[in-house]
PDB file of C-alpha atoms and ligand atoms in Angstrom:
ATOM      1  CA  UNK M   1       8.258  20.353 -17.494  1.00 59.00           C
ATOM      2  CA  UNK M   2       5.145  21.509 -16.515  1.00 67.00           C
ATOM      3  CA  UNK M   3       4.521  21.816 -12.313  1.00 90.00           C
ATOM      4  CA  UNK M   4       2.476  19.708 -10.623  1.00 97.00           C
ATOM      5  CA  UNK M   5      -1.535  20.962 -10.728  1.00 98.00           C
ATOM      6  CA  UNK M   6      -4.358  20.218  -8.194  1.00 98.00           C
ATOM      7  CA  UNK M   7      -7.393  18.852  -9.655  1.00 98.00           C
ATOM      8  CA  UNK M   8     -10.794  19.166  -7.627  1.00 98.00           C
ATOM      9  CA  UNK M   9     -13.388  16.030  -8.352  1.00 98.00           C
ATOM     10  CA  UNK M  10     -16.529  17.684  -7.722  1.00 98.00           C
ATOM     11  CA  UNK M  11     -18.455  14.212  -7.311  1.00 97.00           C
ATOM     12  CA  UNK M  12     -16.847  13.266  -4.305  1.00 98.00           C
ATOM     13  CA  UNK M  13     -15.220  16.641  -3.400  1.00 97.00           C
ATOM     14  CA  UNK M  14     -11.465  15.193  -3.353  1.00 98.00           C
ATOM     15  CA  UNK M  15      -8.681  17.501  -4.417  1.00 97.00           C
ATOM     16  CA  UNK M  16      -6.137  15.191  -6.831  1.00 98.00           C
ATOM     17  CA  UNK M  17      -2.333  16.190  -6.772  1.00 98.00           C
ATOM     18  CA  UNK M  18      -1.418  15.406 -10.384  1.00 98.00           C
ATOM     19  CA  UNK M  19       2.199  14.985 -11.539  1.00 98.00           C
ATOM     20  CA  UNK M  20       3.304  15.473 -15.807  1.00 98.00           C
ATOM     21  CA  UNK M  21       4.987  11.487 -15.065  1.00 98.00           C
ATOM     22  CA  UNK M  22       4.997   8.894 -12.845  1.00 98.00           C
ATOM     23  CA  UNK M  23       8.768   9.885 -11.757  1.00 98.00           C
ATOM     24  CA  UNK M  24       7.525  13.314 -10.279  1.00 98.00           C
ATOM     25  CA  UNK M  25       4.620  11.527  -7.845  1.00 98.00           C
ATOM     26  CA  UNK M  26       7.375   8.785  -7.033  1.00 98.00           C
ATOM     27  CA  UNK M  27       9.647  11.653  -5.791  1.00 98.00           C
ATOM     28  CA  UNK M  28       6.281  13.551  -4.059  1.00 98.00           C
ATOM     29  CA  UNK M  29       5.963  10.601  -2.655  1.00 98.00           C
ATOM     30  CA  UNK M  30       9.465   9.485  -1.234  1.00 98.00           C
ATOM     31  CA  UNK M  31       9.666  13.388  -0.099  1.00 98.00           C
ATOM     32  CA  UNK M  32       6.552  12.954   1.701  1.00 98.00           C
ATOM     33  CA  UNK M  33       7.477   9.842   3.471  1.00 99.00           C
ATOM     34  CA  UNK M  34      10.684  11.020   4.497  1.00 98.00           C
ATOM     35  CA  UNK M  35       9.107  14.328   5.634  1.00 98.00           C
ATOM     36  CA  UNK M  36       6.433  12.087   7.904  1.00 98.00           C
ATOM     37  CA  UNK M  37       9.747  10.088   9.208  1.00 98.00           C
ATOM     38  CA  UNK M  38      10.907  12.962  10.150  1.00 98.00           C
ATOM     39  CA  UNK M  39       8.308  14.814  11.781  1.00 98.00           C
ATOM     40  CA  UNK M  40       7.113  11.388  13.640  1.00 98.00           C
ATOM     41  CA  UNK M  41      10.651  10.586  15.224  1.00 98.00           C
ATOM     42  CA  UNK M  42      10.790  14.681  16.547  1.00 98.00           C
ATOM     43  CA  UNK M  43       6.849  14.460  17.988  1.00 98.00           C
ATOM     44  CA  UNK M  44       7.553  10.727  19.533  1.00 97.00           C
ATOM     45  CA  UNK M  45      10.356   9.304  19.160  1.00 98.00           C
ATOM     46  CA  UNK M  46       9.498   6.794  16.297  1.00 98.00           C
ATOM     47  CA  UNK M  47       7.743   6.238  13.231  1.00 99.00           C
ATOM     48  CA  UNK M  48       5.251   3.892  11.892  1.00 99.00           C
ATOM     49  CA  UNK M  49       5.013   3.293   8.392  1.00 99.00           C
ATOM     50  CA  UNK M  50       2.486   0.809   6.425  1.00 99.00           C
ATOM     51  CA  UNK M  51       4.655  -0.539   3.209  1.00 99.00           C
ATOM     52  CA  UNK M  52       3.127  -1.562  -0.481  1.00 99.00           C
ATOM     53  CA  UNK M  53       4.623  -3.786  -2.799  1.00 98.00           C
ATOM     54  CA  UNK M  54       3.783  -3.967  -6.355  1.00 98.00           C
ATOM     55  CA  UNK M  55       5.095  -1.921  -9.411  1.00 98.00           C
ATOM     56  CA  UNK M  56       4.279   1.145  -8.358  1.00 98.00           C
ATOM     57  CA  UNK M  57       6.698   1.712  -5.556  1.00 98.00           C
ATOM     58  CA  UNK M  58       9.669   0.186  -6.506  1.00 98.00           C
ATOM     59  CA  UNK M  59      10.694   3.366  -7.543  1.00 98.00           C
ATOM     60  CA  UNK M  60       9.704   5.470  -4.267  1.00 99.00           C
ATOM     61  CA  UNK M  61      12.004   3.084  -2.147  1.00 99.00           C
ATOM     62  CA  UNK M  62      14.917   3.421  -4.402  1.00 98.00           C
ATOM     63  CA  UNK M  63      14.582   7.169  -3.963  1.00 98.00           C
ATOM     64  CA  UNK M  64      14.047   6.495  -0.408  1.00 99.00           C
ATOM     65  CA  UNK M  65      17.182   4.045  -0.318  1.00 99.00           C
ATOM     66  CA  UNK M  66      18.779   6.904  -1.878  1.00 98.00           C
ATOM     67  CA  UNK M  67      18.481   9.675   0.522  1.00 98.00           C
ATOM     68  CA  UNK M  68      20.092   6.649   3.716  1.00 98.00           C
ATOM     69  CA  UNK M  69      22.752   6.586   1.525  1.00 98.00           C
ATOM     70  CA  UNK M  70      22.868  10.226   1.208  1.00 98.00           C
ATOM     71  CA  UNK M  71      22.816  10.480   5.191  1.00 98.00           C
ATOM     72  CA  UNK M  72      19.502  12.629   4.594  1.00 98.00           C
ATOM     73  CA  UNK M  73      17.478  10.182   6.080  1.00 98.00           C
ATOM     74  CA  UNK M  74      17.589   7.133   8.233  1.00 98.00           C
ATOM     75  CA  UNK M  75      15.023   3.870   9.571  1.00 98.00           C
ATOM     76  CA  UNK M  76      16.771   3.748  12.894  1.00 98.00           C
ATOM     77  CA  UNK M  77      13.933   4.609  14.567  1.00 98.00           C
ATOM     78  CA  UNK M  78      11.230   3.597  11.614  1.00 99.00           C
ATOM     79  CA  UNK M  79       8.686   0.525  12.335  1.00 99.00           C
ATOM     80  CA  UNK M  80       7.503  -0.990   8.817  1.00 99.00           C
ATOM     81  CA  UNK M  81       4.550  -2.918   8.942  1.00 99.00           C
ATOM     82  CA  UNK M  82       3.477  -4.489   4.529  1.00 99.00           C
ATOM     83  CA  UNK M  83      -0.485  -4.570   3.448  1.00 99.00           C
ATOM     84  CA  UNK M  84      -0.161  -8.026   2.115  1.00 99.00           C
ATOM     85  CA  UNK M  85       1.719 -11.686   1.588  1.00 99.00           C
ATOM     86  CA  UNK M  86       0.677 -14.706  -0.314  1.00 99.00           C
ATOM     87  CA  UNK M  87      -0.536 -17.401   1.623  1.00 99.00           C
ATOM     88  CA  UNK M  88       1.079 -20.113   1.430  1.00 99.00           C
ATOM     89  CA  UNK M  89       5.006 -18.852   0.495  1.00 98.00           C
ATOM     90  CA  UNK M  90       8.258 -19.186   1.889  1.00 98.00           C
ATOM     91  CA  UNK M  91       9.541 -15.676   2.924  1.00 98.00           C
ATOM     92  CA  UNK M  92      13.161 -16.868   0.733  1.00 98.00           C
ATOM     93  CA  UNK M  93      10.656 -17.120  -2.001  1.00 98.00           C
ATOM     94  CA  UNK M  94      11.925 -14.544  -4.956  1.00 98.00           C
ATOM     95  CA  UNK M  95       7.733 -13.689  -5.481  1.00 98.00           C
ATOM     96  CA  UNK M  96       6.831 -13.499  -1.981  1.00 98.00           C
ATOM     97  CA  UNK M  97       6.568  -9.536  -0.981  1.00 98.00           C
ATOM     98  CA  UNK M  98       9.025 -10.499   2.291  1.00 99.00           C
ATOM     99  CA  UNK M  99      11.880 -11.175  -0.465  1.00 98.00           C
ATOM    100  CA  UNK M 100      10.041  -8.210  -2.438  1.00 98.00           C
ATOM    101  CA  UNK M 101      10.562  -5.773   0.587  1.00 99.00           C
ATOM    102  CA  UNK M 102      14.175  -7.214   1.330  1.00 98.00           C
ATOM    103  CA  UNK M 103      15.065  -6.528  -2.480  1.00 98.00           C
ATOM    104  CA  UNK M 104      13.448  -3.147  -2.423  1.00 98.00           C
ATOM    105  CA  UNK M 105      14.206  -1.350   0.989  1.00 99.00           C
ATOM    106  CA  UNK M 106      14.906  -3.613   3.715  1.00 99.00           C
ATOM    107  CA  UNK M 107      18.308  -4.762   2.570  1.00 98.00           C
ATOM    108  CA  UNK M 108      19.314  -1.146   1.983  1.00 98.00           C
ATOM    109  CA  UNK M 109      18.471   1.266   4.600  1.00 98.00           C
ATOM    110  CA  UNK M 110      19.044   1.319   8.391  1.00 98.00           C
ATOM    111  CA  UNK M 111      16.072  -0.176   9.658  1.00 98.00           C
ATOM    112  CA  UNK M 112      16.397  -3.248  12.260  1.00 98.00           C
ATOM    113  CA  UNK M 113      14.950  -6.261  11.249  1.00 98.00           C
ATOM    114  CA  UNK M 114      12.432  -7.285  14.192  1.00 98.00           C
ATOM    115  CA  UNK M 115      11.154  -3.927  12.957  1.00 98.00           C
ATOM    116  CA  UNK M 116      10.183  -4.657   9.305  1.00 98.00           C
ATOM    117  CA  UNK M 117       6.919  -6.933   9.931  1.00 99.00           C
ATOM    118  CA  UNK M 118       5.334  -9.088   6.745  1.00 99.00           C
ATOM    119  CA  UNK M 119       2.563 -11.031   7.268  1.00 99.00           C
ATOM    120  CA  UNK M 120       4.097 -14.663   7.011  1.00 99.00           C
ATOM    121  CA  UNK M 121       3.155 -17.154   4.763  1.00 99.00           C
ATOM    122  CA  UNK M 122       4.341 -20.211   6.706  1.00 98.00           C
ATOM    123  CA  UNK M 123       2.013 -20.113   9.476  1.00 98.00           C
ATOM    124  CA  UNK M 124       0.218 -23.165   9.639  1.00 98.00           C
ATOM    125  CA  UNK M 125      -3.347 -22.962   7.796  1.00 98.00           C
ATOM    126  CA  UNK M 126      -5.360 -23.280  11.857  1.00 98.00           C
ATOM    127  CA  UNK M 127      -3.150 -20.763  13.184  1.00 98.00           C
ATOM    128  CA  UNK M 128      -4.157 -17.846  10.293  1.00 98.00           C
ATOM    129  CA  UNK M 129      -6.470 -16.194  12.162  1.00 98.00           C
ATOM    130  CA  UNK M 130      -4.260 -15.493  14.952  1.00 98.00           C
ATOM    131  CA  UNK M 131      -1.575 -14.278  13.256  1.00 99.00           C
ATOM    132  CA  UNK M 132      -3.903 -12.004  11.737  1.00 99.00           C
ATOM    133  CA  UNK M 133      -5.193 -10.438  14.933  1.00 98.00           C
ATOM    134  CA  UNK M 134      -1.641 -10.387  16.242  1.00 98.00           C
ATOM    135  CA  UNK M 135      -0.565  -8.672  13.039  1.00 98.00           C
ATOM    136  CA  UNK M 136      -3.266  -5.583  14.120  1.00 98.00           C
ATOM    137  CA  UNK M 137      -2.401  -6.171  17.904  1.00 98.00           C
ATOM    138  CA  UNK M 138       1.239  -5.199  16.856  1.00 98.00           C
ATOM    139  CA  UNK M 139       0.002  -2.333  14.712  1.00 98.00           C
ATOM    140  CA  UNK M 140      -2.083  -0.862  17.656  1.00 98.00           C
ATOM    141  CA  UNK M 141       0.372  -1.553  20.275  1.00 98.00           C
ATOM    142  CA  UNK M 142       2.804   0.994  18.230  1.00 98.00           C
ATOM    143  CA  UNK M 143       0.251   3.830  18.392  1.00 98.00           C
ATOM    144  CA  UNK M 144      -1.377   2.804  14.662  1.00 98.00           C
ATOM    145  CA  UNK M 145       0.356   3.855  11.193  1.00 98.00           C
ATOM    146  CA  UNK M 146       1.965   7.524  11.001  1.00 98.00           C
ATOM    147  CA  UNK M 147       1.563   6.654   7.327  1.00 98.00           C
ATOM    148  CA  UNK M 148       0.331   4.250   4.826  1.00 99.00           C
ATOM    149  CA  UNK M 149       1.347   3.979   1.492  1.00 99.00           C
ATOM    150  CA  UNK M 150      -1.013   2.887  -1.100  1.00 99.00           C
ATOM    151  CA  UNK M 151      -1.125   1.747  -5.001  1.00 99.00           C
ATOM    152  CA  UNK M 152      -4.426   0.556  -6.727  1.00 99.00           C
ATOM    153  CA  UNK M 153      -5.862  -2.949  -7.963  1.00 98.00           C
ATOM    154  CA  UNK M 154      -7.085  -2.076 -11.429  1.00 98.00           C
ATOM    155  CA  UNK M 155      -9.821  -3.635  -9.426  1.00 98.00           C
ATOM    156  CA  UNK M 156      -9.971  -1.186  -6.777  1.00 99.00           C
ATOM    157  CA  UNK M 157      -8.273  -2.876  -4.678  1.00 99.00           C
ATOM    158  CA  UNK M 158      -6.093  -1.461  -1.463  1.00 99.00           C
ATOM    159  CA  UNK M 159      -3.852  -3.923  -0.110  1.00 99.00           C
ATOM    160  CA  UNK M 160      -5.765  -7.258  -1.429  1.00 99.00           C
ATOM    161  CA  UNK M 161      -8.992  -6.282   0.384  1.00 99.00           C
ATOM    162  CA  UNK M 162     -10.528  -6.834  -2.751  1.00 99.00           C
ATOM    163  CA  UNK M 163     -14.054  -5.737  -4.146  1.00 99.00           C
ATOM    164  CA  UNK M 164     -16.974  -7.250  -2.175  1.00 98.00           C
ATOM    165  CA  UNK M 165     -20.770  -7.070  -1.825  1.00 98.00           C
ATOM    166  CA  UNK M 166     -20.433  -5.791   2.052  1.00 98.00           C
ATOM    167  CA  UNK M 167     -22.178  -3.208   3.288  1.00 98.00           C
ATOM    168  CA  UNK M 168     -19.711   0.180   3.544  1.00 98.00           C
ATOM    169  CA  UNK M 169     -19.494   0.030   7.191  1.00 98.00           C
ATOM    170  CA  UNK M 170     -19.039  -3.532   7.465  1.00 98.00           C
ATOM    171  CA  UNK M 171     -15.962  -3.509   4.901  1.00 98.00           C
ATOM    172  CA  UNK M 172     -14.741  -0.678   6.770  1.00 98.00           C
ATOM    173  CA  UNK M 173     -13.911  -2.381   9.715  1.00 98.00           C
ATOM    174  CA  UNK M 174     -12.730  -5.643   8.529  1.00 98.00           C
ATOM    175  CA  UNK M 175      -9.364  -7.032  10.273  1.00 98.00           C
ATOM    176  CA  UNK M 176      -6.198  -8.032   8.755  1.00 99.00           C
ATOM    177  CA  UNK M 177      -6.855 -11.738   7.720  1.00 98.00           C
ATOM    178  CA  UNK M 178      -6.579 -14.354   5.140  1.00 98.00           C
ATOM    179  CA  UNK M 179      -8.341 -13.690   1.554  1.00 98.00           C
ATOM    180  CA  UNK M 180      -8.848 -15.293  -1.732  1.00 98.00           C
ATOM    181  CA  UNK M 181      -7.678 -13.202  -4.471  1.00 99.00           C
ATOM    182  CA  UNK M 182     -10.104 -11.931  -7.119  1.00 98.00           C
ATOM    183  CA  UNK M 183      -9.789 -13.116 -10.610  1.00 98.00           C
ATOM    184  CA  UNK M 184      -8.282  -9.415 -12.269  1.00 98.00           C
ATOM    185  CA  UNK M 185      -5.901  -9.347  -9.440  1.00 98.00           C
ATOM    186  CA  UNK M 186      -4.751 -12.998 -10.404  1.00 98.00           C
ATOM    187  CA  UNK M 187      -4.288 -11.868 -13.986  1.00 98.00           C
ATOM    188  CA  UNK M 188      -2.188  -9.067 -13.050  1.00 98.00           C
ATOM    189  CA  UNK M 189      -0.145 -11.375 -10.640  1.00 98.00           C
ATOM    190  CA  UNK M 190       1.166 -12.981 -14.103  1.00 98.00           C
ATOM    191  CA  UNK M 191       4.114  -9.970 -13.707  1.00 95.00           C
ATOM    192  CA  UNK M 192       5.493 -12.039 -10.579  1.00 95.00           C
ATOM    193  CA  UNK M 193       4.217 -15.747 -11.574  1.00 98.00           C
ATOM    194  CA  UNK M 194       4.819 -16.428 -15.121  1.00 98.00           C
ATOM    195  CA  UNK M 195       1.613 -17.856 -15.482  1.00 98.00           C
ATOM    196  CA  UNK M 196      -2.073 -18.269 -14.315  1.00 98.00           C
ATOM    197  CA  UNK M 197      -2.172 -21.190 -12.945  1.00 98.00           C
ATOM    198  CA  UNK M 198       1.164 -20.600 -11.180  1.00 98.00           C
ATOM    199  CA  UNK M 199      -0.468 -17.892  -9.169  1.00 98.00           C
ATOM    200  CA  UNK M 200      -1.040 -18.101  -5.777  1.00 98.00           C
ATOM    201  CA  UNK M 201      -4.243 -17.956  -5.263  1.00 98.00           C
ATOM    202  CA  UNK M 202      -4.615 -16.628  -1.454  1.00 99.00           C
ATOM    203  CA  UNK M 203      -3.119 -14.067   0.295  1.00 99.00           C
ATOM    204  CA  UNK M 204      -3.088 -12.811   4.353  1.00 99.00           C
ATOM    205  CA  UNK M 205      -3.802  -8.833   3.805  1.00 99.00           C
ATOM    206  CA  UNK M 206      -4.333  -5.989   6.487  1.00 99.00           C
ATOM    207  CA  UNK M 207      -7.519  -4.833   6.515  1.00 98.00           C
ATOM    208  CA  UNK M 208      -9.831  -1.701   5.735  1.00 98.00           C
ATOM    209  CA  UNK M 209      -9.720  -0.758   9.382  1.00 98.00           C
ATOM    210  CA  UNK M 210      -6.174  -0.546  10.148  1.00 98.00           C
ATOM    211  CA  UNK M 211      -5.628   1.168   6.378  1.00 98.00           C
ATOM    212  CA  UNK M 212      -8.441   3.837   7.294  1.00 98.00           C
ATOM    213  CA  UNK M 213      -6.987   4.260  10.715  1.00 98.00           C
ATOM    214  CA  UNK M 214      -3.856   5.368   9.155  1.00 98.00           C
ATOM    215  CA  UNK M 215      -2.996   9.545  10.476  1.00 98.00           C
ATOM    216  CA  UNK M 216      -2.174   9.882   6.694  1.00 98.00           C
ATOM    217  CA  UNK M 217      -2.374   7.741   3.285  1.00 98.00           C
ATOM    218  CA  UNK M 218      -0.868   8.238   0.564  1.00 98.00           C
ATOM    219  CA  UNK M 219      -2.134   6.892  -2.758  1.00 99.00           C
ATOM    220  CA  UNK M 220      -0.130   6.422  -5.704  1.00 99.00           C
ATOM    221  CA  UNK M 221      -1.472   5.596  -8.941  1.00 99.00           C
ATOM    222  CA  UNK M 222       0.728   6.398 -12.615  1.00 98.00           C
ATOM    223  CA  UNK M 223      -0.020   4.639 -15.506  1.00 98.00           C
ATOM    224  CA  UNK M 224      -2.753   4.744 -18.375  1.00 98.00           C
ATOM    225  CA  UNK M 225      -3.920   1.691 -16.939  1.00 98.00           C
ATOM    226  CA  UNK M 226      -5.433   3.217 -13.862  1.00 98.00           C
ATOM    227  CA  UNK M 227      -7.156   5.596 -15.207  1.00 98.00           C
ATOM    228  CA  UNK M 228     -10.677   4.030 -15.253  1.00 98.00           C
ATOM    229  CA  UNK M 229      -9.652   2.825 -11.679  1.00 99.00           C
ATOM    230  CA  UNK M 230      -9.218   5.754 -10.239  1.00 99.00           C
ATOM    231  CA  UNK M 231     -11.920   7.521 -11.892  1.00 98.00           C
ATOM    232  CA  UNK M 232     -14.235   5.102 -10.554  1.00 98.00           C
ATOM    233  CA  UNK M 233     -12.823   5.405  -6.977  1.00 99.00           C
ATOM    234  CA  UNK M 234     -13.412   9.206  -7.051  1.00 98.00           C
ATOM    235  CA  UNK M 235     -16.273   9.478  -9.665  1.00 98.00           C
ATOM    236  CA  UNK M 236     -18.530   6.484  -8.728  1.00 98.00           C
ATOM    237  CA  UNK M 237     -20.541   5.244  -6.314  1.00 98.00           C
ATOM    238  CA  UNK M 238     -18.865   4.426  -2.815  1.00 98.00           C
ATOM    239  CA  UNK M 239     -18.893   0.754  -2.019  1.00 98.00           C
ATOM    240  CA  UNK M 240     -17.280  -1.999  -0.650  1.00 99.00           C
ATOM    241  CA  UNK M 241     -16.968  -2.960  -4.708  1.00 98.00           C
ATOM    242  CA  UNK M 242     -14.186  -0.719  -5.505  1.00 99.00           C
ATOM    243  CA  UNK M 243     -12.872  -0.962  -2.229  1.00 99.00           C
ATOM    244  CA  UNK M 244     -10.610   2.416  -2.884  1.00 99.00           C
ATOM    245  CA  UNK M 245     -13.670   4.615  -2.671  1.00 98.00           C
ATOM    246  CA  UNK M 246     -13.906   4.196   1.024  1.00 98.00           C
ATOM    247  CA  UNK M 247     -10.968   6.459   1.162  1.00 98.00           C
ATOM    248  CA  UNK M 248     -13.360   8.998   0.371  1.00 98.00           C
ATOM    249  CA  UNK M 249     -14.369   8.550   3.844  1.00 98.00           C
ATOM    250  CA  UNK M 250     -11.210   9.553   5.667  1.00 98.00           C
ATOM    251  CA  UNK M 251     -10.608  11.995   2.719  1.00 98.00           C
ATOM    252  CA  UNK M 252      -9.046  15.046   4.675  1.00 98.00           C
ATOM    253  CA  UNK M 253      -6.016  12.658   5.839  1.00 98.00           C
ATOM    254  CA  UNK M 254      -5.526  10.917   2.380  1.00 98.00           C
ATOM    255  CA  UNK M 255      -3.418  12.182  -0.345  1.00 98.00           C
ATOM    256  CA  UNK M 256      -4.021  11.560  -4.458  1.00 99.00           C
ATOM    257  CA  UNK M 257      -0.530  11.671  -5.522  1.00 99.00           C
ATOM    258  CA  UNK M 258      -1.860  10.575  -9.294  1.00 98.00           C
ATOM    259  CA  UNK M 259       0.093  11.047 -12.949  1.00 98.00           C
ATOM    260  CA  UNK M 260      -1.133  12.686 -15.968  1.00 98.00           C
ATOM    261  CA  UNK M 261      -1.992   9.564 -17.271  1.00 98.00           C
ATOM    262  CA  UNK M 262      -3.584   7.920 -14.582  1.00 98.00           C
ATOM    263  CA  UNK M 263      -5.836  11.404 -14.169  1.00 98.00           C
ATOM    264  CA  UNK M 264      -7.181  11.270 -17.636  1.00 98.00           C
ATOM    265  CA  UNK M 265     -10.492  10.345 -16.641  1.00 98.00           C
ATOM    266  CA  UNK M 266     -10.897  12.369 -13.921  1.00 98.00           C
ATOM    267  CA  UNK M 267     -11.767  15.825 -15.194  1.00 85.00           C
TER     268      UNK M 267
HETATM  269  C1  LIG E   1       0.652  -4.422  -2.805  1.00 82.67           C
HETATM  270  C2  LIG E   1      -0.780  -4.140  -2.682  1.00 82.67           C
HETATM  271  C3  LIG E   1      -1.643  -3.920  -3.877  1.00 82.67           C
HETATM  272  C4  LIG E   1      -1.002  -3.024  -4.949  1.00 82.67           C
HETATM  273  C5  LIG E   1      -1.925  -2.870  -6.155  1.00 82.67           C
HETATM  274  C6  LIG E   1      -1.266  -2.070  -7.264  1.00 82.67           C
HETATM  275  O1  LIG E   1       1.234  -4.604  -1.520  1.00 82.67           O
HETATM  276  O2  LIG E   1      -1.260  -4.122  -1.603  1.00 82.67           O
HETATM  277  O3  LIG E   1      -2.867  -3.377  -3.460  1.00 82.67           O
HETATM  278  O4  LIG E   1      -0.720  -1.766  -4.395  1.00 82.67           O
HETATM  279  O5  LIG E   1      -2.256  -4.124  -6.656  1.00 82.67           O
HETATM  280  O6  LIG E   1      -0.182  -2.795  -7.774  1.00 82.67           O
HETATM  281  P1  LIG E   1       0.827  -2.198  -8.847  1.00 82.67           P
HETATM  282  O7  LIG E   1       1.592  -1.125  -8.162  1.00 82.67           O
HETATM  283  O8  LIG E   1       1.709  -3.354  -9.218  1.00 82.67           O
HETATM  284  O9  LIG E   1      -0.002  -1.690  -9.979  1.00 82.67           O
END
């Protein structure tokens, strides 16, 4: 198997790490979180990680699940802090990304649970907002994200801070808060619904601020169906309507970690 190569996209001067299959990135990935765990607990004491749900990790936090078990790495001293939860849903609920994240990673490392923070679903609707800003407060309180871990909406996407006619700046600094969800993302919500109509149609999502603010993102992307995605995030204009481009902003702290056949459009 072939190593992994860097690939330079001139247009918006972002250097790509790209893996022969989606199972090398995953282990890039789980090797690059654990590495960041590592080094954050030795500078301060702790680490502080933003989580993603979706496909494309399930397979970085069995690796990661892995290594606990291994006694190569451990959450004792690990904050977690997810992009996103539908709103409304019961955390017990099998789609909701709390039961998602329990499933996952929660359930099988060492980390304490008043540490692993989801945005909840049952807050009442007038009392949204303030979850919201106490979902950042909390964030910035712990000293901001060491890391953040990132897939992409076929969209654009990043965390359900979905495409929008914003100005740049203005997106950029948007809070965590509550969002409707844009009609591809619904569509590819099927995987956890069963059907359209079943499909939540809201969600509570951290926003472009605290994800920029990040000390280092990591993006995964694998699969032929992100290809034109990520092409446009690193090819096309950047706006607030592929939301993923505006990591082209912070680009010397983020970190392509992209498979053969997501990268096919790239070069
Ligand atoms: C999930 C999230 C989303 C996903 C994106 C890609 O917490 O915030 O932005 O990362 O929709 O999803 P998958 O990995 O299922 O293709």
């Amino acid at each position: 198997m072939p190593a992994e190569r860097t690939l330079h996209v001139s247009e918006s001067n972002v250097d790509v790490i790209v893996f022969p299959d989606a199972a090398a990135a995953v282990r890039s990935a789980a090797e690059r979180i654990a590495r960041i765990v590592a080094e954050s607990v030795a500078a301060r004491g702790k680490a502080v990680l933003g989580l993603a749900t979706g496909a494309t990790p399930e397979k970085v936090y069995d690796d990661l699940a892995a290594r606990v078990r291994a006694g190569t790495l451990s959450f004792r001293d690990v904050t977690t802090y997810n992009l996103d939860e539908y709103y409304p849903i019961q955390p017990v609920d099998p789609r909701s990304y709390r039961s998602y994240m329990q499933r996952f990673l929660f359930d099988r490392v060492d980390l304490a649970p008043n540490r692993a923070h989801v945005l909840d679903g049952t807050v009442p609707e007038a009392a949204t907002a303030a979850h919201a800003a106490e979902f950042d407060r909390w964030i910035d309180a712990d000293g901001g994200l060491d890391l953040q871990l990132l897939g992409i909406g076929r969209n654009g996407h990043i965390g359900f801070n979905e495409p929008s006619e914003l100005a740049v700046e203005a997106f950029a600094s948007q809070p965590t808060r509550v969002v409707g969800l844009h009609p591809i993302t619904k569509t590819d919500a099927i995987r956890e619904f069963g059907s359209l109509e079943a499909v939540i149609p809201r969600a509570l999502t951290m926003g472009v601020r605290q994800i920029l603010a990040a000390r280092t993102i990591l993006m995964l992307a694998t699969g032929p169906h992100k290809a034109p995605i990520v092409a446009r995030a690193l090819k096309g204009p950047l706006t607030a309507n592929v939301p993923a481009s505006l990591l082209r902003t912070v680009a010397d702290k983020v970190v392509w970690l992209v498979d053969e056949p997501a990268a096919a459009e790239l070069g």
